[in-house]
JSON list of C-alpha atoms in Angstrom, two decimals:
[
{"chain": "A", "resi": 1, "resn": "ALA", "atom": "CA", "xyz": [-20.60, -126.89, -183.09]},
{"chain": "A", "resi": 2, "resn": "GLN", "atom": "CA", "xyz": [-18.39, -129.53, -184.55]},
{"chain": "A", "resi": 3, "resn": "SER", "atom": "CA", "xyz": [-14.87, -130.48, -183.43]},
{"chain": "A", "resi": 4, "resn": "VAL", "atom": "CA", "xyz": [-12.26, -133.18, -183.71]},
{"chain": "A", "resi": 5, "resn": "THR", "atom": "CA", "xyz": [-9.78, -134.51, -181.22]},
{"chain": "A", "resi": 6, "resn": "GLN", "atom": "CA", "xyz": [-6.64, -136.20, -182.33]},
{"chain": "A", "resi": 7, "resn": "LEU", "atom": "CA", "xyz": [-5.08, -138.39, -179.66]},
{"chain": "A", "resi": 8, "resn": "GLY", "atom": "CA", "xyz": [-1.29, -138.26, -179.67]},
{"chain": "A", "resi": 9, "resn": "SER", "atom": "CA", "xyz": [0.55, -135.28, -181.02]},
{"chain": "A", "resi": 10, "resn": "HIS", "atom": "CA", "xyz": [3.50, -137.49, -181.95]},
{"chain": "A", "resi": 11, "resn": "VAL", "atom": "CA", "xyz": [3.47, -141.09, -183.13]},
{"chain": "A", "resi": 12, "resn": "SER", "atom": "CA", "xyz": [6.55, -143.11, -183.97]},
{"chain": "A", "resi": 13, "resn": "VAL", "atom": "CA", "xyz": [6.53, -146.41, -185.86]},
{"chain": "A", "resi": 14, "resn": "SER", "atom": "CA", "xyz": [9.07, -148.64, -187.48]},
{"chain": "A", "resi": 15, "resn": "GLU", "atom": "CA", "xyz": [9.21, -148.99, -191.20]},
{"chain": "A", "resi": 16, "resn": "GLY", "atom": "CA", "xyz": [6.89, -151.81, -192.21]},
{"chain": "A", "resi": 17, "resn": "ALA", "atom": "CA", "xyz": [4.82, -151.55, -189.02]},
{"chain": "A", "resi": 18, "resn": "LEU", "atom": "CA", "xyz": [1.11, -150.70, -188.76]},
{"chain": "A", "resi": 19, "resn": "VAL", "atom": "CA", "xyz": [0.23, -147.02, -188.64]},
{"chain": "A", "resi": 20, "resn": "LEU", "atom": "CA", "xyz": [-2.71, -145.98, -186.50]},
{"chain": "A", "resi": 21, "resn": "LEU", "atom": "CA", "xyz": [-3.61, -142.36, -186.04]},
{"chain": "A", "resi": 22, "resn": "ARG", "atom": "CA", "xyz": [-6.64, -141.63, -183.85]},
{"chain": "A", "resi": 23, "resn": "CYS", "atom": "CA", "xyz": [-9.42, -139.09, -184.42]},
{"chain": "A", "resi": 24, "resn": "ASN", "atom": "CA", "xyz": [-12.65, -138.64, -182.53]},
{"chain": "A", "resi": 25, "resn": "TYR", "atom": "CA", "xyz": [-15.26, -136.15, -183.59]},
{"chain": "A", "resi": 26, "resn": "SER", "atom": "CA", "xyz": [-18.13, -134.23, -182.13]},
{"chain": "A", "resi": 27, "resn": "SER", "atom": "CA", "xyz": [-20.95, -133.08, -184.37]},
{"chain": "A", "resi": 28, "resn": "SER", "atom": "CA", "xyz": [-24.62, -132.33, -183.87]},
{"chain": "A", "resi": 29, "resn": "VAL", "atom": "CA", "xyz": [-25.39, -133.55, -187.35]},
{"chain": "A", "resi": 30, "resn": "PRO", "atom": "CA", "xyz": [-24.02, -136.41, -189.47]},
{"chain": "A", "resi": 31, "resn": "PRO", "atom": "CA", "xyz": [-20.49, -135.32, -190.18]},
{"chain": "A", "resi": 32, "resn": "TYR", "atom": "CA", "xyz": [-18.35, -135.31, -193.20]},
{"chain": "A", "resi": 33, "resn": "LEU", "atom": "CA", "xyz": [-14.88, -136.43, -192.12]},
{"chain": "A", "resi": 34, "resn": "PHE", "atom": "CA", "xyz": [-11.51, -135.93, -193.72]},
{"chain": "A", "resi": 35, "resn": "TRP", "atom": "CA", "xyz": [-7.83, -136.78, -193.26]},
{"chain": "A", "resi": 36, "resn": "TYR", "atom": "CA", "xyz": [-5.23, -134.47, -194.69]},
{"chain": "A", "resi": 37, "resn": "VAL", "atom": "CA", "xyz": [-1.45, -134.81, -194.78]},
{"chain": "A", "resi": 38, "resn": "GLN", "atom": "CA", "xyz": [1.06, -131.98, -194.63]},
{"chain": "A", "resi": 39, "resn": "TYR", "atom": "CA", "xyz": [4.68, -132.30, -195.54]},
{"chain": "A", "resi": 40, "resn": "PRO", "atom": "CA", "xyz": [7.18, -129.74, -194.24]},
{"chain": "A", "resi": 41, "resn": "ASN", "atom": "CA", "xyz": [6.66, -126.29, -195.72]},
{"chain": "A", "resi": 42, "resn": "GLN", "atom": "CA", "xyz": [3.75, -127.56, -197.82]},
{"chain": "A", "resi": 43, "resn": "GLY", "atom": "CA", "xyz": [0.03, -127.08, -197.98]},
{"chain": "A", "resi": 44, "resn": "LEU", "atom": "CA", "xyz": [-2.48, -129.80, -197.15]},
{"chain": "A", "resi": 45, "resn": "GLN", "atom": "CA", "xyz": [-3.24, -132.79, -199.32]},
{"chain": "A", "resi": 46, "resn": "LEU", "atom": "CA", "xyz": [-6.38, -134.83, -198.98]},
{"chain": "A", "resi": 47, "resn": "LEU", "atom": "CA", "xyz": [-5.75, -138.48, -198.07]},
{"chain": "A", "resi": 48, "resn": "LEU", "atom": "CA", "xyz": [-9.39, -139.58, -197.89]},
{"chain": "A", "resi": 49, "resn": "LYS", "atom": "CA", "xyz": [-12.89, -138.54, -196.89]},
{"chain": "A", "resi": 50, "resn": "TYR", "atom": "CA", "xyz": [-16.11, -139.95, -195.55]},
{"chain": "A", "resi": 51, "resn": "THR", "atom": "CA", "xyz": [-19.37, -138.38, -196.62]},
{"chain": "A", "resi": 52, "resn": "THR", "atom": "CA", "xyz": [-22.05, -141.06, -196.85]},
{"chain": "A", "resi": 53, "resn": "GLY", "atom": "CA", "xyz": [-22.31, -144.75, -197.71]},
{"chain": "A", "resi": 54, "resn": "ALA", "atom": "CA", "xyz": [-19.55, -147.26, -197.02]},
{"chain": "A", "resi": 55, "resn": "THR", "atom": "CA", "xyz": [-17.99, -146.65, -193.64]},
{"chain": "A", "resi": 56, "resn": "LEU", "atom": "CA", "xyz": [-14.54, -147.97, -194.63]},
{"chain": "A", "resi": 57, "resn": "VAL", "atom": "CA", "xyz": [-12.94, -145.55, -197.00]},
{"chain": "A", "resi": 58, "resn": "LYS", "atom": "CA", "xyz": [-9.73, -146.03, -198.88]},
{"chain": "A", "resi": 59, "resn": "GLY", "atom": "CA", "xyz": [-7.47, -143.19, -199.80]},
{"chain": "A", "resi": 60, "resn": "ILE", "atom": "CA", "xyz": [-4.20, -142.48, -201.47]},
{"chain": "A", "resi": 61, "resn": "ASN", "atom": "CA", "xyz": [-0.85, -143.99, -200.59]},
{"chain": "A", "resi": 62, "resn": "GLY", "atom": "CA", "xyz": [-2.41, -147.10, -198.98]},
{"chain": "A", "resi": 63, "resn": "PHE", "atom": "CA", "xyz": [-4.21, -145.30, -196.20]},
{"chain": "A", "resi": 64, "resn": "GLU", "atom": "CA", "xyz": [-7.74, -146.10, -195.10]},
{"chain": "A", "resi": 65, "resn": "ALA", "atom": "CA", "xyz": [-10.10, -145.01, -192.34]},
{"chain": "A", "resi": 66, "resn": "GLU", "atom": "CA", "xyz": [-13.30, -146.39, -190.83]},
{"chain": "A", "resi": 67, "resn": "PHE", "atom": "CA", "xyz": [-16.20, -144.22, -189.71]},
{"chain": "A", "resi": 68, "resn": "LYS", "atom": "CA", "xyz": [-17.63, -145.62, -186.49]},
{"chain": "A", "resi": 69, "resn": "LYS", "atom": "CA", "xyz": [-20.67, -143.69, -185.41]},
{"chain": "A", "resi": 70, "resn": "SER", "atom": "CA", "xyz": [-21.10, -145.58, -182.16]},
{"chain": "A", "resi": 71, "resn": "GLU", "atom": "CA", "xyz": [-17.58, -144.63, -181.13]},
{"chain": "A", "resi": 72, "resn": "THR", "atom": "CA", "xyz": [-17.61, -141.18, -182.84]},
{"chain": "A", "resi": 73, "resn": "SER", "atom": "CA", "xyz": [-14.28, -142.16, -184.35]},
{"chain": "A", "resi": 74, "resn": "PHE", "atom": "CA", "xyz": [-12.51, -141.93, -187.67]},
{"chain": "A", "resi": 75, "resn": "HIS", "atom": "CA", "xyz": [-9.12, -143.48, -187.14]},
{"chain": "A", "resi": 76, "resn": "LEU", "atom": "CA", "xyz": [-6.54, -143.55, -189.93]},
{"chain": "A", "resi": 77, "resn": "THR", "atom": "CA", "xyz": [-4.58, -146.73, -190.64]},
{"chain": "A", "resi": 78, "resn": "LYS", "atom": "CA", "xyz": [-1.97, -148.09, -193.03]},
{"chain": "A", "resi": 79, "resn": "PRO", "atom": "CA", "xyz": [-0.82, -151.70, -192.80]},
{"chain": "A", "resi": 80, "resn": "SER", "atom": "CA", "xyz": [2.85, -151.03, -193.51]},
{"chain": "A", "resi": 81, "resn": "ALA", "atom": "CA", "xyz": [4.60, -147.73, -192.91]},
{"chain": "A", "resi": 82, "resn": "HIS", "atom": "CA", "xyz": [7.10, -146.33, -195.36]},
{"chain": "A", "resi": 83, "resn": "MET", "atom": "CA", "xyz": [9.71, -143.72, -194.73]},
{"chain": "A", "resi": 84, "resn": "SER", "atom": "CA", "xyz": [7.89, -141.37, -197.12]},
{"chain": "A", "resi": 85, "resn": "ASP", "atom": "CA", "xyz": [4.87, -141.41, -194.77]},
{"chain": "A", "resi": 86, "resn": "ALA", "atom": "CA", "xyz": [6.67, -139.26, -192.28]},
{"chain": "A", "resi": 87, "resn": "ALA", "atom": "CA", "xyz": [4.57, -136.06, -192.13]},
{"chain": "A", "resi": 88, "resn": "GLU", "atom": "CA", "xyz": [1.89, -134.32, -190.10]},
{"chain": "A", "resi": 89, "resn": "TYR", "atom": "CA", "xyz": [-1.63, -135.65, -190.38]},
{"chain": "A", "resi": 90, "resn": "PHE", "atom": "CA", "xyz": [-4.80, -133.67, -189.71]},
{"chain": "A", "resi": 91, "resn": "CYS", "atom": "CA", "xyz": [-8.26, -134.94, -189.10]},
{"chain": "A", "resi": 92, "resn": "ALA", "atom": "CA", "xyz": [-11.06, -132.51, -190.01]},
{"chain": "A", "resi": 93, "resn": "VAL", "atom": "CA", "xyz": [-14.84, -132.34, -189.95]},
{"chain": "A", "resi": 94, "resn": "ILE", "atom": "CA", "xyz": [-17.62, -130.52, -191.77]},
{"chain": "A", "resi": 95, "resn": "GLY", "atom": "CA", "xyz": [-20.93, -130.43, -189.99]},
{"chain": "A", "resi": 96, "resn": "GLY", "atom": "CA", "xyz": [-23.62, -128.26, -188.55]},
{"chain": "A", "resi": 97, "resn": "GLY", "atom": "CA", "xyz": [-24.00, -125.71, -191.29]},
{"chain": "A", "resi": 98, "resn": "GLY", "atom": "CA", "xyz": [-21.69, -124.33, -193.91]},
{"chain": "A", "resi": 99, "resn": "ASN", "atom": "CA", "xyz": [-18.79, -126.15, -195.45]},
{"chain": "A", "resi": 100, "resn": "LYS", "atom": "CA", "xyz": [-15.87, -124.87, -193.40]},
{"chain": "A", "resi": 101, "resn": "LEU", "atom": "CA", "xyz": [-13.35, -127.42, -192.28]},
{"chain": "A", "resi": 102, "resn": "THR", "atom": "CA", "xyz": [-12.66, -127.73, -188.55]},
{"chain": "A", "resi": 103, "resn": "PHE", "atom": "CA", "xyz": [-9.26, -129.33, -187.98]},
{"chain": "A", "resi": 104, "resn": "GLY", "atom": "CA", "xyz": [-7.70, -131.20, -185.14]},
{"chain": "A", "resi": 105, "resn": "THR", "atom": "CA", "xyz": [-4.34, -130.18, -183.73]},
{"chain": "A", "resi": 106, "resn": "GLY", "atom": "CA", "xyz": [-2.51, -132.75, -185.83]},
{"chain": "A", "resi": 107, "resn": "THR", "atom": "CA", "xyz": [-0.38, -135.80, -185.29]},
{"chain": "A", "resi": 108, "resn": "GLN", "atom": "CA", "xyz": [3.28, -135.85, -186.30]},
{"chain": "A", "resi": 109, "resn": "LEU", "atom": "CA", "xyz": [4.16, -139.30, -187.70]},
{"chain": "A", "resi": 110, "resn": "LYS", "atom": "CA", "xyz": [7.79, -140.38, -187.48]},
{"chain": "A", "resi": 111, "resn": "VAL", "atom": "CA", "xyz": [8.89, -143.50, -189.33]},
{"chain": "A", "resi": 112, "resn": "GLU", "atom": "CA", "xyz": [12.10, -145.12, -188.11]},
{"chain": "A", "resi": 113, "resn": "LEU", "atom": "CA", "xyz": [14.31, -147.74, -189.77]},
{"chain": "B", "resi": 1, "resn": "ASP", "atom": "CA", "xyz": [-4.21, -127.49, -214.17]},
{"chain": "B", "resi": 2, "resn": "ALA", "atom": "CA", "xyz": [-2.12, -125.27, -211.90]},
{"chain": "B", "resi": 3, "resn": "GLY", "atom": "CA", "xyz": [-4.16, -126.06, -208.75]},
{"chain": "B", "resi": 4, "resn": "VAL", "atom": "CA", "xyz": [-4.42, -123.44, -206.05]},
{"chain": "B", "resi": 5, "resn": "THR", "atom": "CA", "xyz": [-1.68, -120.81, -206.21]},
{"chain": "B", "resi": 6, "resn": "GLN", "atom": "CA", "xyz": [-0.78, -118.35, -203.45]},
{"chain": "B", "resi": 7, "resn": "SER", "atom": "CA", "xyz": [1.53, -115.41, -203.41]},
{"chain": "B", "resi": 8, "resn": "PRO", "atom": "CA", "xyz": [3.89, -114.44, -202.02]},
{"chain": "B", "resi": 9, "resn": "THR", "atom": "CA", "xyz": [5.35, -117.63, -200.47]},
{"chain": "B", "resi": 10, "resn": "HIS", "atom": "CA", "xyz": [7.08, -115.77, -197.66]},
{"chain": "B", "resi": 11, "resn": "LEU", "atom": "CA", "xyz": [7.05, -112.28, -196.29]},
{"chain": "B", "resi": 12, "resn": "ILE", "atom": "CA", "xyz": [8.22, -110.37, -193.30]},
{"chain": "B", "resi": 13, "resn": "LYS", "atom": "CA", "xyz": [6.34, -107.40, -191.87]},
{"chain": "B", "resi": 14, "resn": "THR", "atom": "CA", "xyz": [6.70, -105.10, -188.93]},
{"chain": "B", "resi": 15, "resn": "ARG", "atom": "CA", "xyz": [4.12, -104.74, -186.14]},
{"chain": "B", "resi": 16, "resn": "GLY", "atom": "CA", "xyz": [1.42, -102.26, -187.04]},
{"chain": "B", "resi": 17, "resn": "GLN", "atom": "CA", "xyz": [1.83, -102.69, -190.79]},
{"chain": "B", "resi": 18, "resn": "GLN", "atom": "CA", "xyz": [-0.72, -104.02, -193.20]},
{"chain": "B", "resi": 19, "resn": "VAL", "atom": "CA", "xyz": [-0.38, -107.05, -195.47]},
{"chain": "B", "resi": 20, "resn": "THR", "atom": "CA", "xyz": [-2.22, -108.46, -198.48]},
{"chain": "B", "resi": 21, "resn": "LEU", "atom": "CA", "xyz": [-2.07, -112.12, -199.46]},
{"chain": "B", "resi": 22, "resn": "ARG", "atom": "CA", "xyz": [-3.34, -113.49, -202.76]},
{"chain": "B", "resi": 23, "resn": "CYS", "atom": "CA", "xyz": [-4.90, -116.69, -203.93]},
{"chain": "B", "resi": 24, "resn": "SER", "atom": "CA", "xyz": [-5.98, -118.10, -207.27]},
{"chain": "B", "resi": 25, "resn": "PRO", "atom": "CA", "xyz": [-8.35, -121.04, -207.01]},
{"chain": "B", "resi": 26, "resn": "LYS", "atom": "CA", "xyz": [-8.20, -124.30, -208.85]},
{"chain": "B", "resi": 27, "resn": "SER", "atom": "CA", "xyz": [-9.73, -124.14, -212.31]},
{"chain": "B", "resi": 28, "resn": "GLY", "atom": "CA", "xyz": [-13.52, -124.71, -212.09]},
{"chain": "B", "resi": 29, "resn": "HIS", "atom": "CA", "xyz": [-13.81, -123.80, -208.41]},
{"chain": "B", "resi": 30, "resn": "ASP", "atom": "CA", "xyz": [-15.86, -120.80, -207.31]},
{"chain": "B", "resi": 31, "resn": "THR", "atom": "CA", "xyz": [-15.31, -120.67, -203.54]},
{"chain": "B", "resi": 32, "resn": "VAL", "atom": "CA", "xyz": [-12.25, -119.59, -201.62]},
{"chain": "B", "resi": 33, "resn": "SER", "atom": "CA", "xyz": [-11.63, -120.18, -197.93]},
{"chain": "B", "resi": 34, "resn": "TRP", "atom": "CA", "xyz": [-8.73, -118.80, -195.86]},
{"chain": "B", "resi": 35, "resn": "TYR", "atom": "CA", "xyz": [-7.13, -120.56, -192.93]},
{"chain": "B", "resi": 36, "resn": "GLN", "atom": "CA", "xyz": [-4.48, -119.48, -190.44]},
{"chain": "B", "resi": 37, "resn": "GLN", "atom": "CA", "xyz": [-2.09, -122.19, -189.20]},
{"chain": "B", "resi": 38, "resn": "ALA", "atom": "CA", "xyz": [0.07, -121.13, -186.27]},
{"chain": "B", "resi": 39, "resn": "LEU", "atom": "CA", "xyz": [3.24, -123.10, -185.56]},
{"chain": "B", "resi": 40, "resn": "GLY", "atom": "CA", "xyz": [2.39, -126.55, -184.20]},
{"chain": "B", "resi": 41, "resn": "GLN", "atom": "CA", "xyz": [-1.34, -126.06, -184.60]},
{"chain": "B", "resi": 42, "resn": "GLY", "atom": "CA", "xyz": [-4.07, -127.17, -186.95]},
{"chain": "B", "resi": 43, "resn": "PRO", "atom": "CA", "xyz": [-5.43, -124.68, -189.48]},
{"chain": "B", "resi": 44, "resn": "GLN", "atom": "CA", "xyz": [-8.10, -122.33, -188.15]},
{"chain": "B", "resi": 45, "resn": "PHE", "atom": "CA", "xyz": [-10.90, -121.06, -190.44]},
{"chain": "B", "resi": 46, "resn": "ILE", "atom": "CA", "xyz": [-10.80, -117.33, -191.07]},
{"chain": "B", "resi": 47, "resn": "PHE", "atom": "CA", "xyz": [-13.53, -116.79, -193.68]},
{"chain": "B", "resi": 48, "resn": "GLN", "atom": "CA", "xyz": [-14.97, -117.98, -196.93]},
{"chain": "B", "resi": 49, "resn": "TYR", "atom": "CA", "xyz": [-15.88, -116.09, -200.08]},
{"chain": "B", "resi": 50, "resn": "TYR", "atom": "CA", "xyz": [-18.41, -117.04, -202.72]},
{"chain": "B", "resi": 51, "resn": "GLU", "atom": "CA", "xyz": [-19.91, -114.80, -205.43]},
{"chain": "B", "resi": 52, "resn": "GLU", "atom": "CA", "xyz": [-17.68, -112.01, -204.20]},
{"chain": "B", "resi": 53, "resn": "GLU", "atom": "CA", "xyz": [-19.26, -111.96, -200.77]},
{"chain": "B", "resi": 54, "resn": "GLU", "atom": "CA", "xyz": [-18.08, -113.21, -197.39]},
{"chain": "B", "resi": 55, "resn": "ARG", "atom": "CA", "xyz": [-20.32, -116.17, -196.59]},
{"chain": "B", "resi": 56, "resn": "GLN", "atom": "CA", "xyz": [-18.93, -117.56, -193.37]},
{"chain": "B", "resi": 57, "resn": "ARG", "atom": "CA", "xyz": [-16.49, -116.16, -190.80]},
{"chain": "B", "resi": 58, "resn": "GLY", "atom": "CA", "xyz": [-14.47, -117.80, -188.01]},
{"chain": "B", "resi": 59, "resn": "ASN", "atom": "CA", "xyz": [-13.43, -116.16, -184.75]},
{"chain": "B", "resi": 60, "resn": "PHE", "atom": "CA", "xyz": [-11.07, -113.58, -186.13]},
{"chain": "B", "resi": 61, "resn": "PRO", "atom": "CA", "xyz": [-11.14, -109.85, -185.46]},
{"chain": "B", "resi": 62, "resn": "ASP", "atom": "CA", "xyz": [-12.16, -107.25, -188.00]},
{"chain": "B", "resi": 63, "resn": "ARG", "atom": "CA", "xyz": [-8.48, -106.58, -188.69]},
{"chain": "B", "resi": 64, "resn": "PHE", "atom": "CA", "xyz": [-8.83, -109.61, -191.00]},
{"chain": "B", "resi": 65, "resn": "SER", "atom": "CA", "xyz": [-10.74, -108.81, -194.13]},
{"chain": "B", "resi": 66, "resn": "GLY", "atom": "CA", "xyz": [-10.95, -110.17, -197.61]},
{"chain": "B", "resi": 67, "resn": "HIS", "atom": "CA", "xyz": [-12.17, -109.80, -201.11]},
{"chain": "B", "resi": 68, "resn": "GLN", "atom": "CA", "xyz": [-13.10, -112.03, -204.03]},
{"chain": "B", "resi": 69, "resn": "PHE", "atom": "CA", "xyz": [-12.85, -110.90, -207.59]},
{"chain": "B", "resi": 70, "resn": "PRO", "atom": "CA", "xyz": [-15.07, -111.81, -210.55]},
{"chain": "B", "resi": 71, "resn": "ASN", "atom": "CA", "xyz": [-12.48, -114.36, -211.69]},
{"chain": "B", "resi": 72, "resn": "TYR", "atom": "CA", "xyz": [-12.85, -116.08, -208.28]},
{"chain": "B", "resi": 73, "resn": "SER", "atom": "CA", "xyz": [-9.40, -115.13, -207.09]},
{"chain": "B", "resi": 74, "resn": "SER", "atom": "CA", "xyz": [-9.20, -113.74, -203.55]},
{"chain": "B", "resi": 75, "resn": "GLU", "atom": "CA", "xyz": [-7.18, -111.52, -201.28]},
{"chain": "B", "resi": 76, "resn": "LEU", "atom": "CA", "xyz": [-6.73, -111.68, -197.52]},
{"chain": "B", "resi": 77, "resn": "ASN", "atom": "CA", "xyz": [-5.89, -108.37, -195.82]},
{"chain": "B", "resi": 78, "resn": "VAL", "atom": "CA", "xyz": [-4.61, -108.03, -192.31]},
{"chain": "B", "resi": 79, "resn": "ASN", "atom": "CA", "xyz": [-4.32, -104.59, -190.73]},
{"chain": "B", "resi": 80, "resn": "ALA", "atom": "CA", "xyz": [-2.41, -103.43, -187.68]},
{"chain": "B", "resi": 81, "resn": "LEU", "atom": "CA", "xyz": [-0.29, -106.56, -187.58]},
{"chain": "B", "resi": 82, "resn": "LEU", "atom": "CA", "xyz": [0.51, -108.19, -184.27]},
{"chain": "B", "resi": 83, "resn": "LEU", "atom": "CA", "xyz": [3.34, -110.57, -183.43]},
{"chain": "B", "resi": 84, "resn": "GLY", "atom": "CA", "xyz": [0.68, -113.21, -182.93]},
{"chain": "B", "resi": 85, "resn": "ASP", "atom": "CA", "xyz": [-0.38, -112.94, -186.58]},
{"chain": "B", "resi": 86, "resn": "SER", "atom": "CA", "xyz": [2.80, -114.77, -187.58]},
{"chain": "B", "resi": 87, "resn": "ALA", "atom": "CA", "xyz": [1.61, -117.97, -189.18]},
{"chain": "B", "resi": 88, "resn": "LEU", "atom": "CA", "xyz": [1.18, -119.97, -192.34]},
{"chain": "B", "resi": 89, "resn": "TYR", "atom": "CA", "xyz": [-1.85, -118.69, -194.21]},
{"chain": "B", "resi": 90, "resn": "LEU", "atom": "CA", "xyz": [-3.57, -121.26, -196.33]},
{"chain": "B", "resi": 91, "resn": "CYS", "atom": "CA", "xyz": [-6.05, -120.76, -199.10]},
{"chain": "B", "resi": 92, "resn": "ALA", "atom": "CA", "xyz": [-8.40, -123.50, -200.12]},
{"chain": "B", "resi": 93, "resn": "SER", "atom": "CA", "xyz": [-10.75, -123.60, -203.09]},
{"chain": "B", "resi": 94, "resn": "SER", "atom": "CA", "xyz": [-13.87, -125.69, -203.58]},
{"chain": "B", "resi": 95, "resn": "LEU", "atom": "CA", "xyz": [-17.31, -125.73, -205.14]},
{"chain": "B", "resi": 96, "resn": "GLN", "atom": "CA", "xyz": [-19.97, -123.94, -203.15]},
{"chain": "B", "resi": 97, "resn": "GLY", "atom": "CA", "xyz": [-23.06, -125.87, -202.15]},
{"chain": "B", "resi": 98, "resn": "ASN", "atom": "CA", "xyz": [-21.35, -129.24, -202.51]},
{"chain": "B", "resi": 99, "resn": "MET", "atom": "CA", "xyz": [-20.11, -130.51, -199.18]},
{"chain": "B", "resi": 100, "resn": "ASN", "atom": "CA", "xyz": [-18.82, -133.62, -200.95]},
{"chain": "B", "resi": 101, "resn": "THR", "atom": "CA", "xyz": [-16.31, -131.57, -202.79]},
{"chain": "B", "resi": 102, "resn": "GLU", "atom": "CA", "xyz": [-12.70, -131.85, -201.98]},
{"chain": "B", "resi": 103, "resn": "ALA", "atom": "CA", "xyz": [-11.11, -128.59, -200.80]},
{"chain": "B", "resi": 104, "resn": "PHE", "atom": "CA", "xyz": [-7.79, -128.08, -202.55]},
{"chain": "B", "resi": 105, "resn": "PHE", "atom": "CA", "xyz": [-5.15, -126.21, -200.59]},
{"chain": "B", "resi": 106, "resn": "GLY", "atom": "CA", "xyz": [-2.40, -123.96, -201.82]},
{"chain": "B", "resi": 107, "resn": "GLN", "atom": "CA", "xyz": [1.18, -124.15, -200.52]},
{"chain": "B", "resi": 108, "resn": "GLY", "atom": "CA", "xyz": [0.52, -121.28, -198.20]},
{"chain": "B", "resi": 109, "resn": "THR", "atom": "CA", "xyz": [2.09, -117.88, -197.40]},
{"chain": "B", "resi": 110, "resn": "ARG", "atom": "CA", "xyz": [4.43, -117.84, -194.46]},
{"chain": "B", "resi": 111, "resn": "LEU", "atom": "CA", "xyz": [3.96, -114.49, -192.71]},
{"chain": "B", "resi": 112, "resn": "THR", "atom": "CA", "xyz": [6.46, -113.39, -190.08]},
{"chain": "B", "resi": 113, "resn": "VAL", "atom": "CA", "xyz": [5.69, -110.29, -188.01]},
{"chain": "B", "resi": 114, "resn": "VAL", "atom": "CA", "xyz": [8.65, -108.72, -186.23]}
]
């Protein structure tokens, strides 16, 4: 069965600083990996996804993530944080049959002035 | 394109009651998945409907059931509500058979069981 682990339930950065949100996955087959963002009282919005091909994927709002098979990781980064990035971020995986998403427990990102 | 729409947005029910939540998928999508998101947790997969049949199911009891209509819209029914069923229920639509497809989520229905 597939799973994802998000390290750090809360991350705080200063505006303009690098954002790094960590995600490690476990999958018995080559995974499809996703990052979603959730603003308060909202649904989930896809930031980016890795399916096949280039391991560095770029998403919306300046975010990107790199698939590293050797490290079973898919960390999310953004060079310069903005106040509007404050939200909860979920890493998710599809793998091992079917196309259901398996989510991590989420990381709450706080951006401070 | 209206995207994925869910109704109602909020509701309050009493323990033991039954509830029905509704979802209309994004135009062009034929598959609907339901997720339960408890407070402070990631979404948990409940089940998925395609061609009016349940295709996949997560670890949820039979009190959770669903339906998909010919127009691809879907309902989630929960019987004999428990306090622990209080959560945000998210509907996602996608294209079946295409794991590359993006799953679009609705805004969710916030269910409170008292």
